[in-house]
Short mmCIF file of C-alpha atoms and ligand atoms in Angstrom, two decimals:
data_model
loop_
_atom_site.label_atom_id
_atom_site.label_comp_id
_atom_site.label_asym_id
_atom_site.label_seq_id
_atom_site.Cartn_x
_atom_site.Cartn_y
_atom_site.Cartn_z
CA MET H 1 69.28 288.06 -35.27
CA ARG H 2 67.91 286.82 -38.59
CA LEU H 3 65.57 288.87 -40.76
CA PHE H 4 63.44 288.03 -43.80
CA ASP H 5 62.86 290.89 -46.25
CA THR H 6 59.61 289.61 -47.77
CA HIS H 7 59.52 292.15 -50.60
CA CYS H 8 62.41 293.77 -52.42
CA HIS H 9 63.34 294.48 -56.02
CA LEU H 10 67.00 293.54 -56.31
CA ASN H 11 66.04 292.82 -59.92
CA ASP H 12 65.72 296.59 -60.45
CA GLU H 13 68.30 298.46 -62.53
CA ALA H 14 69.04 300.56 -59.41
CA TYR H 15 71.30 297.67 -58.28
CA GLN H 16 72.98 296.92 -61.57
CA ALA H 17 76.30 298.42 -60.53
CA ASP H 18 76.68 297.10 -56.97
CA LEU H 19 74.39 294.14 -56.35
CA ALA H 20 77.10 292.03 -54.70
CA ALA H 21 77.80 294.78 -52.15
CA VAL H 22 74.08 295.25 -51.50
CA LEU H 23 73.70 291.51 -50.78
CA GLN H 24 76.75 291.56 -48.55
CA ARG H 25 75.43 294.51 -46.50
CA ALA H 26 72.04 292.78 -46.18
CA ARG H 27 73.57 289.59 -44.80
CA ALA H 28 75.93 291.51 -42.51
CA ALA H 29 72.81 293.22 -41.06
CA GLY H 30 71.15 289.82 -40.49
CA VAL H 31 68.88 289.96 -43.54
CA VAL H 32 69.70 286.42 -44.68
CA ARG H 33 66.46 285.74 -46.53
CA MET H 34 64.99 287.94 -49.26
CA LEU H 35 62.04 287.60 -51.61
CA VAL H 36 62.85 289.36 -54.89
CA VAL H 37 59.63 290.38 -56.59
CA GLY H 38 58.95 290.73 -60.31
CA TYR H 39 56.64 293.29 -61.90
CA ASP H 40 56.69 292.17 -65.55
CA LEU H 41 58.15 289.22 -67.44
CA PRO H 42 61.77 290.43 -67.79
CA SER H 43 61.97 291.50 -64.11
CA SER H 44 60.41 288.18 -63.07
CA GLN H 45 63.02 286.33 -65.08
CA ARG H 46 65.78 288.40 -63.43
CA ALA H 47 64.29 287.66 -59.98
CA LEU H 48 64.35 283.96 -60.75
CA ALA H 49 67.93 284.04 -62.05
CA LEU H 50 69.07 285.82 -58.89
CA ALA H 51 67.19 283.36 -56.67
CA ALA H 52 68.73 280.43 -58.52
CA ALA H 53 72.22 281.86 -57.95
CA GLU H 54 72.01 283.06 -54.33
CA ALA H 55 71.41 281.21 -51.06
CA GLY H 56 68.50 282.61 -49.08
CA VAL H 57 67.11 284.52 -52.08
CA TYR H 58 63.71 283.54 -53.48
CA ALA H 59 61.62 284.89 -56.35
CA ALA H 60 58.06 286.01 -56.92
CA VAL H 61 57.03 286.22 -60.57
CA GLY H 62 54.11 288.25 -61.83
CA ILE H 63 52.68 291.23 -63.69
CA HIS H 64 52.16 294.46 -61.71
CA PRO H 65 48.96 296.43 -62.37
CA HIS H 66 51.04 299.20 -63.98
CA GLU H 67 52.07 296.71 -66.68
CA ALA H 68 48.65 295.06 -67.07
CA ALA H 69 47.80 296.79 -70.35
CA ALA H 70 50.80 295.18 -72.07
CA ALA H 71 50.08 291.65 -70.77
CA THR H 72 49.15 288.84 -73.17
CA ALA H 73 47.84 285.30 -72.77
CA GLY H 74 51.33 284.13 -73.70
CA ASP H 75 52.73 286.05 -70.71
CA LEU H 76 50.53 284.04 -68.37
CA GLU H 77 51.84 280.81 -69.88
CA ARG H 78 55.40 282.01 -69.34
CA LEU H 79 54.59 282.85 -65.71
CA GLU H 80 53.17 279.38 -65.25
CA GLU H 81 56.41 277.88 -66.58
CA MET H 82 58.50 280.06 -64.25
CA LEU H 83 56.36 279.03 -61.27
CA ALA H 84 57.52 275.45 -61.77
CA HIS H 85 61.01 276.50 -60.58
CA PRO H 86 61.56 275.47 -56.93
CA LYS H 87 62.78 278.97 -55.98
CA ALA H 88 59.77 280.69 -57.56
CA VAL H 89 57.81 280.63 -54.31
CA ALA H 90 55.01 283.11 -55.09
CA LEU H 91 53.04 284.86 -57.81
CA GLY H 92 53.50 288.63 -57.60
CA GLU H 93 53.37 291.36 -57.48
CA ILE H 94 49.82 291.55 -58.73
CA GLY H 95 46.89 293.76 -57.82
CA LEU H 96 45.18 297.05 -58.53
CA ASP H 97 46.65 300.56 -58.53
CA TYR H 98 44.16 303.37 -59.09
CA HIS H 99 46.57 306.06 -57.91
CA TYR H 100 48.72 306.12 -61.02
CA GLU H 101 46.24 304.19 -63.19
CA ASN H 102 48.99 303.38 -65.71
CA SER H 103 46.68 300.70 -67.12
CA PRO H 104 42.88 301.04 -67.47
CA ARG H 105 41.01 299.78 -64.40
CA ARG H 106 39.06 297.12 -66.29
CA VAL H 107 42.30 295.69 -67.73
CA GLN H 108 43.97 295.75 -64.32
CA GLN H 109 41.05 293.77 -62.91
CA GLU H 110 41.17 291.17 -65.69
CA VAL H 111 44.92 290.62 -65.40
CA PHE H 112 44.72 290.52 -61.59
CA ARG H 113 41.96 287.92 -61.62
CA ALA H 114 43.70 285.80 -64.26
CA GLN H 115 46.83 285.73 -62.08
CA LEU H 116 44.85 284.87 -58.92
CA ALA H 117 43.42 281.93 -60.86
CA LEU H 118 46.91 280.95 -62.02
CA ALA H 119 48.24 281.04 -58.44
CA ARG H 120 45.44 278.76 -57.32
CA LYS H 121 46.13 276.37 -60.21
CA ALA H 122 49.88 276.36 -59.42
CA GLY H 123 49.31 276.10 -55.67
CA LYS H 124 51.51 279.16 -54.96
CA PRO H 125 51.00 282.11 -52.58
CA VAL H 126 50.23 285.59 -53.93
CA VAL H 127 51.96 288.94 -53.32
CA ILE H 128 49.33 291.67 -53.65
CA HIS H 129 49.83 295.36 -54.39
CA GLY H 130 46.88 297.65 -53.72
CA ARG H 131 46.67 301.40 -53.94
CA GLU H 132 43.46 303.42 -53.71
CA ALA H 133 41.53 300.39 -54.89
CA HIS H 134 40.35 298.73 -51.67
CA ALA H 135 36.73 298.01 -52.67
CA ASP H 136 37.62 296.56 -56.08
CA LEU H 137 40.53 294.57 -54.61
CA VAL H 138 38.26 292.95 -52.05
CA ALA H 139 35.65 292.30 -54.75
CA ALA H 140 38.19 290.63 -57.06
CA LEU H 141 39.66 288.56 -54.21
CA GLN H 142 36.18 287.44 -53.16
CA ALA H 143 35.24 286.58 -56.74
CA GLU H 144 38.33 284.37 -57.13
CA GLY H 145 37.66 282.27 -54.05
CA GLY H 146 37.99 284.54 -51.01
CA HIS H 147 40.70 282.47 -49.27
CA TYR H 148 44.40 282.88 -49.97
CA GLN H 149 47.88 281.98 -48.98
CA GLY H 150 49.81 285.23 -49.44
CA VAL H 151 50.36 288.81 -48.41
CA MET H 152 49.06 292.35 -48.78
CA HIS H 153 52.43 293.97 -49.38
CA CYS H 154 53.38 297.43 -48.11
CA TYR H 155 50.04 297.81 -46.39
CA SER H 156 48.91 301.42 -46.19
CA GLY H 157 45.19 301.16 -45.43
CA SER H 158 43.17 301.53 -42.25
CA LYS H 159 42.80 299.13 -39.35
CA GLU H 160 39.16 298.66 -40.36
CA ALA H 161 39.99 297.73 -43.96
CA VAL H 162 42.70 295.32 -42.87
CA ARG H 163 40.07 293.02 -41.33
CA GLU H 164 38.73 292.17 -44.77
CA TYR H 165 42.15 290.94 -45.92
CA LEU H 166 42.74 289.05 -42.67
CA ALA H 167 39.38 287.35 -43.12
CA MET H 168 40.66 286.01 -46.46
CA ASN H 169 43.64 284.46 -44.64
CA LEU H 170 46.17 286.99 -46.00
CA HIS H 171 49.29 288.13 -44.18
CA ILE H 172 49.93 291.89 -43.85
CA SER H 173 53.36 293.31 -44.62
CA VAL H 174 54.71 296.57 -43.24
CA ALA H 175 57.41 298.60 -45.01
CA GLY H 176 59.48 301.77 -44.48
CA PRO H 177 56.56 304.21 -44.14
CA VAL H 178 55.96 302.85 -40.62
CA THR H 179 59.17 304.69 -39.64
CA PHE H 180 58.09 308.05 -41.05
CA LYS H 181 57.36 310.78 -38.53
CA ASN H 182 54.07 311.61 -40.27
CA ALA H 183 52.85 307.97 -40.28
CA ARG H 184 49.25 308.01 -39.01
CA LYS H 185 47.40 304.81 -39.86
CA LEU H 186 50.25 302.28 -39.63
CA PRO H 187 51.01 302.87 -35.92
CA GLU H 188 47.35 301.93 -35.30
CA VAL H 189 47.30 299.01 -37.74
CA VAL H 190 50.41 297.19 -36.48
CA PRO H 191 49.24 296.56 -32.88
CA ALA H 192 45.79 295.53 -34.20
CA LEU H 193 47.18 292.66 -36.33
CA PRO H 194 47.13 289.06 -35.15
CA PRO H 195 50.84 288.45 -34.35
CA ASP H 196 51.01 285.44 -36.69
CA ARG H 197 50.00 287.52 -39.75
CA LEU H 198 52.64 290.25 -39.52
CA LEU H 199 55.44 290.42 -42.11
CA ILE H 200 58.06 293.11 -42.73
CA GLU H 201 59.71 294.25 -45.97
CA THR H 202 61.71 297.06 -47.52
CA ASP H 203 60.14 297.30 -51.03
CA ALA H 204 63.67 298.41 -51.96
CA PRO H 205 64.68 300.47 -53.94
CA TYR H 206 61.54 302.42 -52.92
CA LEU H 207 60.23 303.70 -49.57
CA THR H 208 63.55 304.07 -47.76
CA PRO H 209 62.97 304.05 -43.99
CA HIS H 210 64.02 306.79 -41.60
CA PRO H 211 66.89 307.70 -41.00
CA TRP H 212 68.01 306.90 -44.57
CA ARG H 213 64.97 308.50 -46.24
CA GLY H 214 65.97 310.19 -49.50
CA ARG H 215 68.60 307.59 -50.39
CA ARG H 216 68.16 304.44 -52.45
CA ASN H 217 66.60 301.76 -50.23
CA GLU H 218 68.18 298.30 -49.77
CA PRO H 219 67.42 295.16 -47.74
CA ALA H 220 70.00 296.00 -45.03
CA TYR H 221 67.68 298.83 -43.95
CA LEU H 222 65.00 296.32 -42.94
CA VAL H 223 66.41 296.59 -39.43
CA ALA H 224 64.88 300.08 -39.13
CA VAL H 225 61.42 298.68 -39.96
CA ALA H 226 61.88 295.89 -37.39
CA GLU H 227 62.96 298.41 -34.75
CA ARG H 228 59.92 300.65 -35.28
CA VAL H 229 57.52 297.67 -35.30
CA ALA H 230 59.15 296.46 -32.06
CA GLU H 231 58.50 299.88 -30.50
CA LEU H 232 54.84 299.77 -31.56
CA LEU H 233 54.37 296.25 -30.18
CA GLY H 234 56.39 296.69 -26.99
CA MET H 235 58.70 293.86 -28.06
CA THR H 236 62.43 293.62 -28.60
CA THR H 237 63.75 294.00 -32.15
CA GLU H 238 65.11 290.44 -31.89
CA ALA H 239 61.66 289.10 -31.02
CA VAL H 240 60.10 290.94 -33.98
CA ALA H 241 62.83 289.59 -36.26
CA GLU H 242 62.11 286.04 -35.13
CA LEU H 243 58.33 286.42 -35.27
CA THR H 244 58.35 287.85 -38.79
CA TRP H 245 60.91 285.26 -39.92
CA LYS H 246 58.58 282.46 -38.83
CA ASN H 247 55.52 284.17 -40.29
CA GLY H 248 57.30 284.72 -43.61
CA ALA H 249 58.42 281.09 -43.73
CA ALA H 250 54.85 279.96 -43.10
CA CYS H 251 53.40 282.38 -45.66
CA PHE H 252 55.74 281.32 -48.46
CA GLY H 253 56.20 277.66 -47.53
CA LEU H 254 59.93 278.00 -46.71
CA PRO H 255 61.92 276.09 -44.09
CA ALA H 256 61.89 277.70 -40.63
CA GLU H 257 65.61 277.13 -40.13
CA THR H 258 68.32 279.43 -41.52
CA PRO H 259 70.02 277.96 -44.61
CA PHE H 260 73.48 276.84 -43.41
CA ASP H 261 75.29 278.51 -46.29
CA CYS H 262 74.14 282.04 -45.53
CA THR H 263 74.69 282.21 -41.79
CA GLY H 264 78.32 283.17 -41.60
CA HIS H 265 80.19 282.52 -44.79
CA THR H 266 78.67 285.09 -47.07
CA GLY H 267 81.70 287.34 -47.27
NI1 NI K 1 57.10 296.15 -54.88
#
């Protein structure tokens, strides 16, 4: 079984002490492809350095809505330079977060739209973070063209709202909360998705799936997300792994085959 964790933050300081062991556990669990996602310039640079050094690891570079207030025009130029790297396969994570509202909404919208425009210019997919901002997210996405290669990461909305993202060609990624006993909307959303749009992720170090909830999350735990999605779809875990591998490869423009150097010799 091979799994693609389409959203993790191995660039986070939570892994500073034991990153090699975390990567080893991921690969031993079958998670042989990971997209490491930036949230500001330094974390994007770390994601890219890790991707450059590790087989099967790719980077997304971008400015998270929490960091939007600190963003400058120069930051966008730096992102554009980073996107030229062959392992920088997406722009993200970008979006709107009205739950914490760490940056003013108007600034979040400006920085989000500027990055959507940059992704279009660079011809790269987008990784979108949305929280309690559905109407404004849809409005911004429509205003910047309304058709995207990319993903709504860690989807937490309703099965009605998801149609608007699907209509804009986006993939939908499901994370650890699908395994929580009190999950309400996700068990309805997952079976309602077109099979070719479904992705899975950990969002590690956050959102640790059951039964590890409460601990630091890591890509090896993606198996628990795949298992729960398989239950919801009436499929085997292996079939979900393969489906989401192919969907992730299509979404991010990666080869469908497993890189030879991370199939069995990763220590
Ligand atoms: Ni994230």
